[in-house]
Amino acid sequence: MSGRYPIVAQESSTETVVVNSRFVCRLGMAPTVEEAISFVRAAKLLHPAASSHAYAYRIGFGASIIDGCNDGGEPSGTAGRPMLAILQGSGLGDVVAVVSRYFGGTKLGTGGLVRAFGGALKAALDQTPRRERISRTQFGLTASYPLYERIGKLLEGFDCQILETTFDEAVHWTLLLADEDCARCGQAIADLTAGTARLELAAKLT
């Protein structure tokens, strides 16, 4: 998975109307399938009177993607699949969308449903701000005192957050590194310290 990718900046809700049927699209961020399904359940609770709840999600980004969709009671292929196709073309990762339909009394037909559910999601995407997600990994690092300033300068050249620095018989850092910088930073530290200091994996964060 890429270390950086676009996600929705905040949860949103958008409503469209097609031939008296109301389509309410809720759009949010979900880094796991479990969180996507929880988002879907929450949307259903918010709209208990809706006649259907179609959804689609994309978990991950780039080469590591989990896609899912469901028509939510609409005819097969008329809701979830069109919504997923739109998410696939949006450039977003870790995204989930639910479209709750309030039936207006007029059948839209297969083509009409595809356009209506797709249009509801497009309207939500157009109005929802995006931000960049950066995958990070937490490391520990220990070095001798003479290396303290040199390592500090080296870390300034990477996307690195120093969470904590402690001092006893040596200097100990707790670092949060962007995934795309982990390999380069680890090699740079090994080179600088002649192999006496190395990054030690602590936790994977996103």
PDB file of C-alpha atoms in Angstrom:
ATOM      1  CA  MET A   1       0.000   0.000   0.000  1.00  0.00           C
ATOM      2  CA  SER A   2       1.183   3.482  -0.745  1.00  0.00           C
ATOM      3  CA  GLY A   3       2.342   5.514   2.247  1.00  0.00           C
ATOM      4  CA  ARG A   4       0.249   8.517   1.227  1.00  0.00           C
ATOM      5  CA  TYR A   5      -3.216   8.594  -0.289  1.00  0.00           C
ATOM      6  CA  PRO A   6      -6.344  10.773  -0.316  1.00  0.00           C
ATOM      7  CA  ILE A   7      -9.256  10.112   2.026  1.00  0.00           C
ATOM      8  CA  VAL A   8     -12.413  12.024   2.898  1.00  0.00           C
ATOM      9  CA  ALA A   9     -11.670  14.718   5.457  1.00  0.00           C
ATOM     10  CA  GLN A  10     -14.948  14.330   7.326  1.00  0.00           C
ATOM     11  CA  GLU A  11     -18.198  12.411   7.289  1.00  0.00           C
ATOM     12  CA  SER A  12     -20.894  14.008   5.165  1.00  0.00           C
ATOM     13  CA  SER A  13     -24.545  13.591   4.207  1.00  0.00           C
ATOM     14  CA  THR A  14     -26.077  14.740   0.921  1.00  0.00           C
ATOM     15  CA  GLU A  15     -29.645  14.401  -0.372  1.00  0.00           C
ATOM     16  CA  THR A  16     -30.845  14.206  -3.981  1.00  0.00           C
ATOM     17  CA  VAL A  17     -34.354  13.714  -5.383  1.00  0.00           C
ATOM     18  CA  VAL A  18     -35.248  11.697  -8.498  1.00  0.00           C
ATOM     19  CA  VAL A  19     -38.936  11.414  -9.548  1.00  0.00           C
ATOM     20  CA  ASN A  20     -40.144  11.920  -5.955  1.00  0.00           C
ATOM     21  CA  SER A  21     -37.735   9.346  -4.495  1.00  0.00           C
ATOM     22  CA  ARG A  22     -35.248  10.769  -2.002  1.00  0.00           C
ATOM     23  CA  PHE A  23     -31.678   9.459  -1.966  1.00  0.00           C
ATOM     24  CA  VAL A  24     -29.607  10.271   1.123  1.00  0.00           C
ATOM     25  CA  CYS A  25     -25.902   9.514   0.730  1.00  0.00           C
ATOM     26  CA  ARG A  26     -23.659   9.270   3.762  1.00  0.00           C
ATOM     27  CA  LEU A  27     -19.945   9.259   2.996  1.00  0.00           C
ATOM     28  CA  GLY A  28     -17.199   8.520   5.466  1.00  0.00           C
ATOM     29  CA  MET A  29     -13.704   7.177   6.148  1.00  0.00           C
ATOM     30  CA  ALA A  30     -13.154   3.528   7.086  1.00  0.00           C
ATOM     31  CA  PRO A  31      -9.661   1.997   7.350  1.00  0.00           C
ATOM     32  CA  THR A  32     -11.020  -1.535   7.903  1.00  0.00           C
ATOM     33  CA  VAL A  33     -13.909  -3.626   6.582  1.00  0.00           C
ATOM     34  CA  GLU A  34     -15.273  -3.863  10.122  1.00  0.00           C
ATOM     35  CA  GLU A  35     -15.433  -0.077  10.400  1.00  0.00           C
ATOM     36  CA  ALA A  36     -17.103   0.145   6.986  1.00  0.00           C
ATOM     37  CA  ILE A  37     -19.816  -2.301   8.055  1.00  0.00           C
ATOM     38  CA  SER A  38     -20.305  -0.375  11.298  1.00  0.00           C
ATOM     39  CA  PHE A  39     -20.736   2.794   9.248  1.00  0.00           C
ATOM     40  CA  VAL A  40     -23.395   1.055   7.162  1.00  0.00           C
ATOM     41  CA  ARG A  41     -25.253  -0.106  10.275  1.00  0.00           C
ATOM     42  CA  ALA A  42     -25.191   3.416  11.701  1.00  0.00           C
ATOM     43  CA  ALA A  43     -26.610   4.841   8.458  1.00  0.00           C
ATOM     44  CA  LYS A  44     -29.461   2.333   8.597  1.00  0.00           C
ATOM     45  CA  LEU A  45     -30.259   3.391  12.153  1.00  0.00           C
ATOM     46  CA  LEU A  46     -30.318   7.040  11.086  1.00  0.00           C
ATOM     47  CA  HIS A  47     -32.815   6.248   8.308  1.00  0.00           C
ATOM     48  CA  PRO A  48     -35.052   3.454   9.627  1.00  0.00           C
ATOM     49  CA  ALA A  49     -37.933   4.425   7.347  1.00  0.00           C
ATOM     50  CA  ALA A  50     -35.910   4.174   4.124  1.00  0.00           C
ATOM     51  CA  SER A  51     -37.008   1.502   1.656  1.00  0.00           C
ATOM     52  CA  SER A  52     -33.431   0.401   0.882  1.00  0.00           C
ATOM     53  CA  HIS A  53     -29.832   0.973   1.962  1.00  0.00           C
ATOM     54  CA  ALA A  54     -27.234   0.301  -0.742  1.00  0.00           C
ATOM     55  CA  TYR A  55     -23.548   0.621   0.060  1.00  0.00           C
ATOM     56  CA  ALA A  56     -20.031   0.347  -1.312  1.00  0.00           C
ATOM     57  CA  TYR A  57     -16.567   0.628   0.209  1.00  0.00           C
ATOM     58  CA  ARG A  58     -12.888   0.618  -0.727  1.00  0.00           C
ATOM     59  CA  ILE A  59     -10.459  -0.283   2.045  1.00  0.00           C
ATOM     60  CA  GLY A  60      -6.793   0.477   1.434  1.00  0.00           C
ATOM     61  CA  PHE A  61      -5.246   2.107  -1.613  1.00  0.00           C
ATOM     62  CA  GLY A  62      -3.128   1.300  -4.646  1.00  0.00           C
ATOM     63  CA  ALA A  63      -2.140  -2.346  -4.970  1.00  0.00           C
ATOM     64  CA  SER A  64      -3.715  -3.302  -1.631  1.00  0.00           C
ATOM     65  CA  ILE A  65      -7.482  -2.835  -1.914  1.00  0.00           C
ATOM     66  CA  ILE A  66     -10.538  -4.588  -0.490  1.00  0.00           C
ATOM     67  CA  ASP A  67     -13.721  -3.699  -2.385  1.00  0.00           C
ATOM     68  CA  GLY A  68     -17.253  -4.451  -1.263  1.00  0.00           C
ATOM     69  CA  CYS A  69     -20.776  -3.492  -2.240  1.00  0.00           C
ATOM     70  CA  ASN A  70     -24.418  -4.465  -1.712  1.00  0.00           C
ATOM     71  CA  ASP A  71     -27.631  -3.454  -3.451  1.00  0.00           C
ATOM     72  CA  GLY A  72     -29.437  -3.254  -0.135  1.00  0.00           C
ATOM     73  CA  GLY A  73     -32.761  -4.537  -1.426  1.00  0.00           C
ATOM     74  CA  GLU A  74     -32.709  -2.922  -4.862  1.00  0.00           C
ATOM     75  CA  PRO A  75     -32.620  -5.101  -8.016  1.00  0.00           C
ATOM     76  CA  SER A  76     -29.262  -6.835  -8.488  1.00  0.00           C
ATOM     77  CA  GLY A  77     -26.581  -4.603  -9.997  1.00  0.00           C
ATOM     78  CA  THR A  78     -28.583  -1.378  -9.859  1.00  0.00           C
ATOM     79  CA  ALA A  79     -27.160   0.249  -6.720  1.00  0.00           C
ATOM     80  CA  GLY A  80     -24.103  -1.195  -4.977  1.00  0.00           C
ATOM     81  CA  ARG A  81     -22.119  -2.016  -8.114  1.00  0.00           C
ATOM     82  CA  PRO A  82     -22.607   1.440  -9.727  1.00  0.00           C
ATOM     83  CA  MET A  83     -21.633   3.048  -6.426  1.00  0.00           C
ATOM     84  CA  LEU A  84     -18.470   0.944  -6.221  1.00  0.00           C
ATOM     85  CA  ALA A  85     -17.520   1.907  -9.779  1.00  0.00           C
ATOM     86  CA  ILE A  86     -17.764   5.578  -8.807  1.00  0.00           C
ATOM     87  CA  LEU A  87     -15.620   5.045  -5.705  1.00  0.00           C
ATOM     88  CA  GLN A  88     -13.054   3.239  -7.849  1.00  0.00           C
ATOM     89  CA  GLY A  89     -12.848   6.288 -10.090  1.00  0.00           C
ATOM     90  CA  SER A  90     -12.735   8.796  -7.224  1.00  0.00           C
ATOM     91  CA  GLY A  91      -9.067   8.285  -6.314  1.00  0.00           C
ATOM     92  CA  LEU A  92      -9.989   7.827  -2.644  1.00  0.00           C
ATOM     93  CA  GLY A  93      -8.863   5.136  -0.255  1.00  0.00           C
ATOM     94  CA  ASP A  94     -10.450   3.946   3.006  1.00  0.00           C
ATOM     95  CA  VAL A  95     -13.879   5.191   1.946  1.00  0.00           C
ATOM     96  CA  VAL A  96     -17.428   3.939   2.552  1.00  0.00           C
ATOM     97  CA  ALA A  97     -20.697   5.235   1.128  1.00  0.00           C
ATOM     98  CA  VAL A  98     -24.307   4.358   1.970  1.00  0.00           C
ATOM     99  CA  VAL A  99     -27.276   5.556  -0.092  1.00  0.00           C
ATOM    100  CA  SER A 100     -30.628   5.263   1.694  1.00  0.00           C
ATOM    101  CA  ARG A 101     -33.616   5.506  -0.637  1.00  0.00           C
ATOM    102  CA  TYR A 102     -37.051   6.763   0.336  1.00  0.00           C
ATOM    103  CA  PHE A 103     -39.339   5.375  -2.368  1.00  0.00           C
ATOM    104  CA  GLY A 104     -41.487   8.093  -3.936  1.00  0.00           C
ATOM    105  CA  GLY A 105     -44.118   5.887  -5.527  1.00  0.00           C
ATOM    106  CA  THR A 106     -42.709   5.750  -9.065  1.00  0.00           C
ATOM    107  CA  LYS A 107     -40.523   2.910 -10.278  1.00  0.00           C
ATOM    108  CA  LEU A 108     -37.339   4.174 -11.928  1.00  0.00           C
ATOM    109  CA  GLY A 109     -36.385   1.066 -13.886  1.00  0.00           C
ATOM    110  CA  THR A 110     -32.962  -0.513 -14.006  1.00  0.00           C
ATOM    111  CA  GLY A 111     -31.240   2.344 -15.818  1.00  0.00           C
ATOM    112  CA  GLY A 112     -32.967   4.937 -13.680  1.00  0.00           C
ATOM    113  CA  LEU A 113     -31.824   3.262 -10.483  1.00  0.00           C
ATOM    114  CA  VAL A 114     -28.229   3.032 -11.689  1.00  0.00           C
ATOM    115  CA  ARG A 115     -28.231   6.744 -12.491  1.00  0.00           C
ATOM    116  CA  ALA A 116     -30.015   7.704  -9.277  1.00  0.00           C
ATOM    117  CA  PHE A 117     -27.731   5.792  -6.889  1.00  0.00           C
ATOM    118  CA  GLY A 118     -24.639   6.808  -8.826  1.00  0.00           C
ATOM    119  CA  GLY A 119     -25.800  10.414  -8.944  1.00  0.00           C
ATOM    120  CA  ALA A 120     -26.402  10.478  -5.190  1.00  0.00           C
ATOM    121  CA  LEU A 121     -22.853   9.325  -4.533  1.00  0.00           C
ATOM    122  CA  LYS A 122     -21.367  11.737  -7.079  1.00  0.00           C
ATOM    123  CA  ALA A 123     -23.176  14.633  -5.395  1.00  0.00           C
ATOM    124  CA  ALA A 124     -21.735  13.601  -2.031  1.00  0.00           C
ATOM    125  CA  LEU A 125     -18.210  13.284  -3.435  1.00  0.00           C
ATOM    126  CA  ASP A 126     -18.459  16.717  -5.035  1.00  0.00           C
ATOM    127  CA  GLN A 127     -19.304  18.325  -1.688  1.00  0.00           C
ATOM    128  CA  THR A 128     -16.957  16.406   0.602  1.00  0.00           C
ATOM    129  CA  PRO A 129     -13.473  17.803   1.302  1.00  0.00           C
ATOM    130  CA  ARG A 130     -10.441  15.527   1.111  1.00  0.00           C
ATOM    131  CA  ARG A 131      -7.183  15.262   2.992  1.00  0.00           C
ATOM    132  CA  GLU A 132      -4.041  13.190   2.734  1.00  0.00           C
ATOM    133  CA  ARG A 133      -3.571  10.110   4.865  1.00  0.00           C
ATOM    134  CA  ILE A 134      -0.007   9.152   5.769  1.00  0.00           C
ATOM    135  CA  SER A 135       0.732   5.626   6.968  1.00  0.00           C
ATOM    136  CA  ARG A 136       3.276   5.684   9.780  1.00  0.00           C
ATOM    137  CA  THR A 137       5.272   3.243  11.872  1.00  0.00           C
ATOM    138  CA  GLN A 138       6.505   3.755  15.419  1.00  0.00           C
ATOM    139  CA  PHE A 139      10.124   2.937  16.224  1.00  0.00           C
ATOM    140  CA  GLY A 140      12.469   3.027  19.146  1.00  0.00           C
ATOM    141  CA  LEU A 141      16.056   4.205  18.749  1.00  0.00           C
ATOM    142  CA  THR A 142      18.936   4.129  21.225  1.00  0.00           C
ATOM    143  CA  ALA A 143      22.329   5.776  20.745  1.00  0.00           C
ATOM    144  CA  SER A 144      25.260   7.069  22.743  1.00  0.00           C
ATOM    145  CA  TYR A 145      25.424  10.697  23.888  1.00  0.00           C
ATOM    146  CA  PRO A 146      28.108  11.766  21.362  1.00  0.00           C
ATOM    147  CA  LEU A 147      25.655  10.874  18.566  1.00  0.00           C
ATOM    148  CA  TYR A 148      22.734  12.842  20.018  1.00  0.00           C
ATOM    149  CA  GLU A 149      23.038  16.050  17.983  1.00  0.00           C
ATOM    150  CA  ARG A 150      24.048  14.290  14.765  1.00  0.00           C
ATOM    151  CA  ILE A 151      21.060  11.956  14.898  1.00  0.00           C
ATOM    152  CA  GLY A 152      18.790  14.907  15.655  1.00  0.00           C
ATOM    153  CA  LYS A 153      20.008  16.681  12.522  1.00  0.00           C
ATOM    154  CA  LEU A 154      19.600  13.525  10.465  1.00  0.00           C
ATOM    155  CA  LEU A 155      15.988  13.026  11.586  1.00  0.00           C
ATOM    156  CA  GLU A 156      15.109  16.557  10.439  1.00  0.00           C
ATOM    157  CA  GLY A 157      15.560  15.347   6.866  1.00  0.00           C
ATOM    158  CA  PHE A 158      12.714  12.833   7.101  1.00  0.00           C
ATOM    159  CA  ASP A 159       8.971  12.882   7.728  1.00  0.00           C
ATOM    160  CA  CYS A 160       9.563  12.030  11.360  1.00  0.00           C
ATOM    161  CA  GLN A 161       7.793  12.943  14.581  1.00  0.00           C
ATOM    162  CA  ILE A 162       9.765  12.585  17.818  1.00  0.00           C
ATOM    163  CA  LEU A 163       7.231  11.416  20.384  1.00  0.00           C
ATOM    164  CA  GLU A 164       9.617  11.160  23.311  1.00  0.00           C
ATOM    165  CA  THR A 165      13.297  11.484  24.184  1.00  0.00           C
ATOM    166  CA  THR A 166      14.715  10.070  27.412  1.00  0.00           C
ATOM    167  CA  PHE A 167      18.222  10.132  28.833  1.00  0.00           C
ATOM    168  CA  ASP A 168      19.987   7.632  31.108  1.00  0.00           C
ATOM    169  CA  GLU A 169      23.164   5.727  30.233  1.00  0.00           C
ATOM    170  CA  ALA A 170      22.261   6.476  26.598  1.00  0.00           C
ATOM    171  CA  VAL A 171      19.736   8.513  24.604  1.00  0.00           C
ATOM    172  CA  HIS A 172      16.419   6.874  23.722  1.00  0.00           C
ATOM    173  CA  TRP A 173      14.015   8.187  21.116  1.00  0.00           C
ATOM    174  CA  THR A 174      10.465   7.117  20.336  1.00  0.00           C
ATOM    175  CA  LEU A 175       9.833   8.043  16.699  1.00  0.00           C
ATOM    176  CA  LEU A 176       6.882   8.062  14.340  1.00  0.00           C
ATOM    177  CA  LEU A 177       8.096   7.699  10.731  1.00  0.00           C
ATOM    178  CA  ALA A 178       6.160   7.934   7.490  1.00  0.00           C
ATOM    179  CA  ASP A 179       6.260   4.472   5.922  1.00  0.00           C
ATOM    180  CA  GLU A 180       7.851   5.804   2.754  1.00  0.00           C
ATOM    181  CA  ASP A 181      10.809   7.086   4.821  1.00  0.00           C
ATOM    182  CA  CYS A 182      11.390   4.025   7.032  1.00  0.00           C
ATOM    183  CA  ALA A 183      13.916   2.214   4.858  1.00  0.00           C
ATOM    184  CA  ARG A 184      15.936   5.320   3.958  1.00  0.00           C
ATOM    185  CA  CYS A 185      15.975   6.627   7.507  1.00  0.00           C
ATOM    186  CA  GLY A 186      16.995   3.256   8.923  1.00  0.00           C
ATOM    187  CA  GLN A 187      19.869   2.988   6.474  1.00  0.00           C
ATOM    188  CA  ALA A 188      20.951   6.568   7.150  1.00  0.00           C
ATOM    189  CA  ILE A 189      21.076   5.930  10.896  1.00  0.00           C
ATOM    190  CA  ALA A 190      23.039   2.712  10.416  1.00  0.00           C
ATOM    191  CA  ASP A 191      25.514   4.529   8.158  1.00  0.00           C
ATOM    192  CA  LEU A 192      25.876   7.492  10.514  1.00  0.00           C
ATOM    193  CA  THR A 193      26.484   5.338  13.575  1.00  0.00           C
ATOM    194  CA  ALA A 194      28.532   2.589  11.886  1.00  0.00           C
ATOM    195  CA  GLY A 195      25.782   0.150  12.770  1.00  0.00           C
ATOM    196  CA  THR A 196      25.793   0.872  16.516  1.00  0.00           C
ATOM    197  CA  ALA A 197      22.252   2.302  16.412  1.00  0.00           C
ATOM    198  CA  ARG A 198      19.268   0.896  14.542  1.00  0.00           C
ATOM    199  CA  LEU A 199      15.550   1.515  14.354  1.00  0.00           C
ATOM    200  CA  GLU A 200      13.583  -0.981  16.434  1.00  0.00           C
ATOM    201  CA  LEU A 201       9.998  -1.609  15.354  1.00  0.00           C
ATOM    202  CA  ALA A 202       7.428  -0.683  17.993  1.00  0.00           C
ATOM    203  CA  ALA A 203       4.028  -0.432  16.286  1.00  0.00           C
ATOM    204  CA  LYS A 204       2.330   0.046  12.928  1.00  0.00           C
ATOM    205  CA  LEU A 205       0.075   3.078  12.823  1.00  0.00           C
ATOM    206  CA  THR A 206      -2.144   4.755  10.211  1.00  0.00           C
TER     207      THR A 206
END
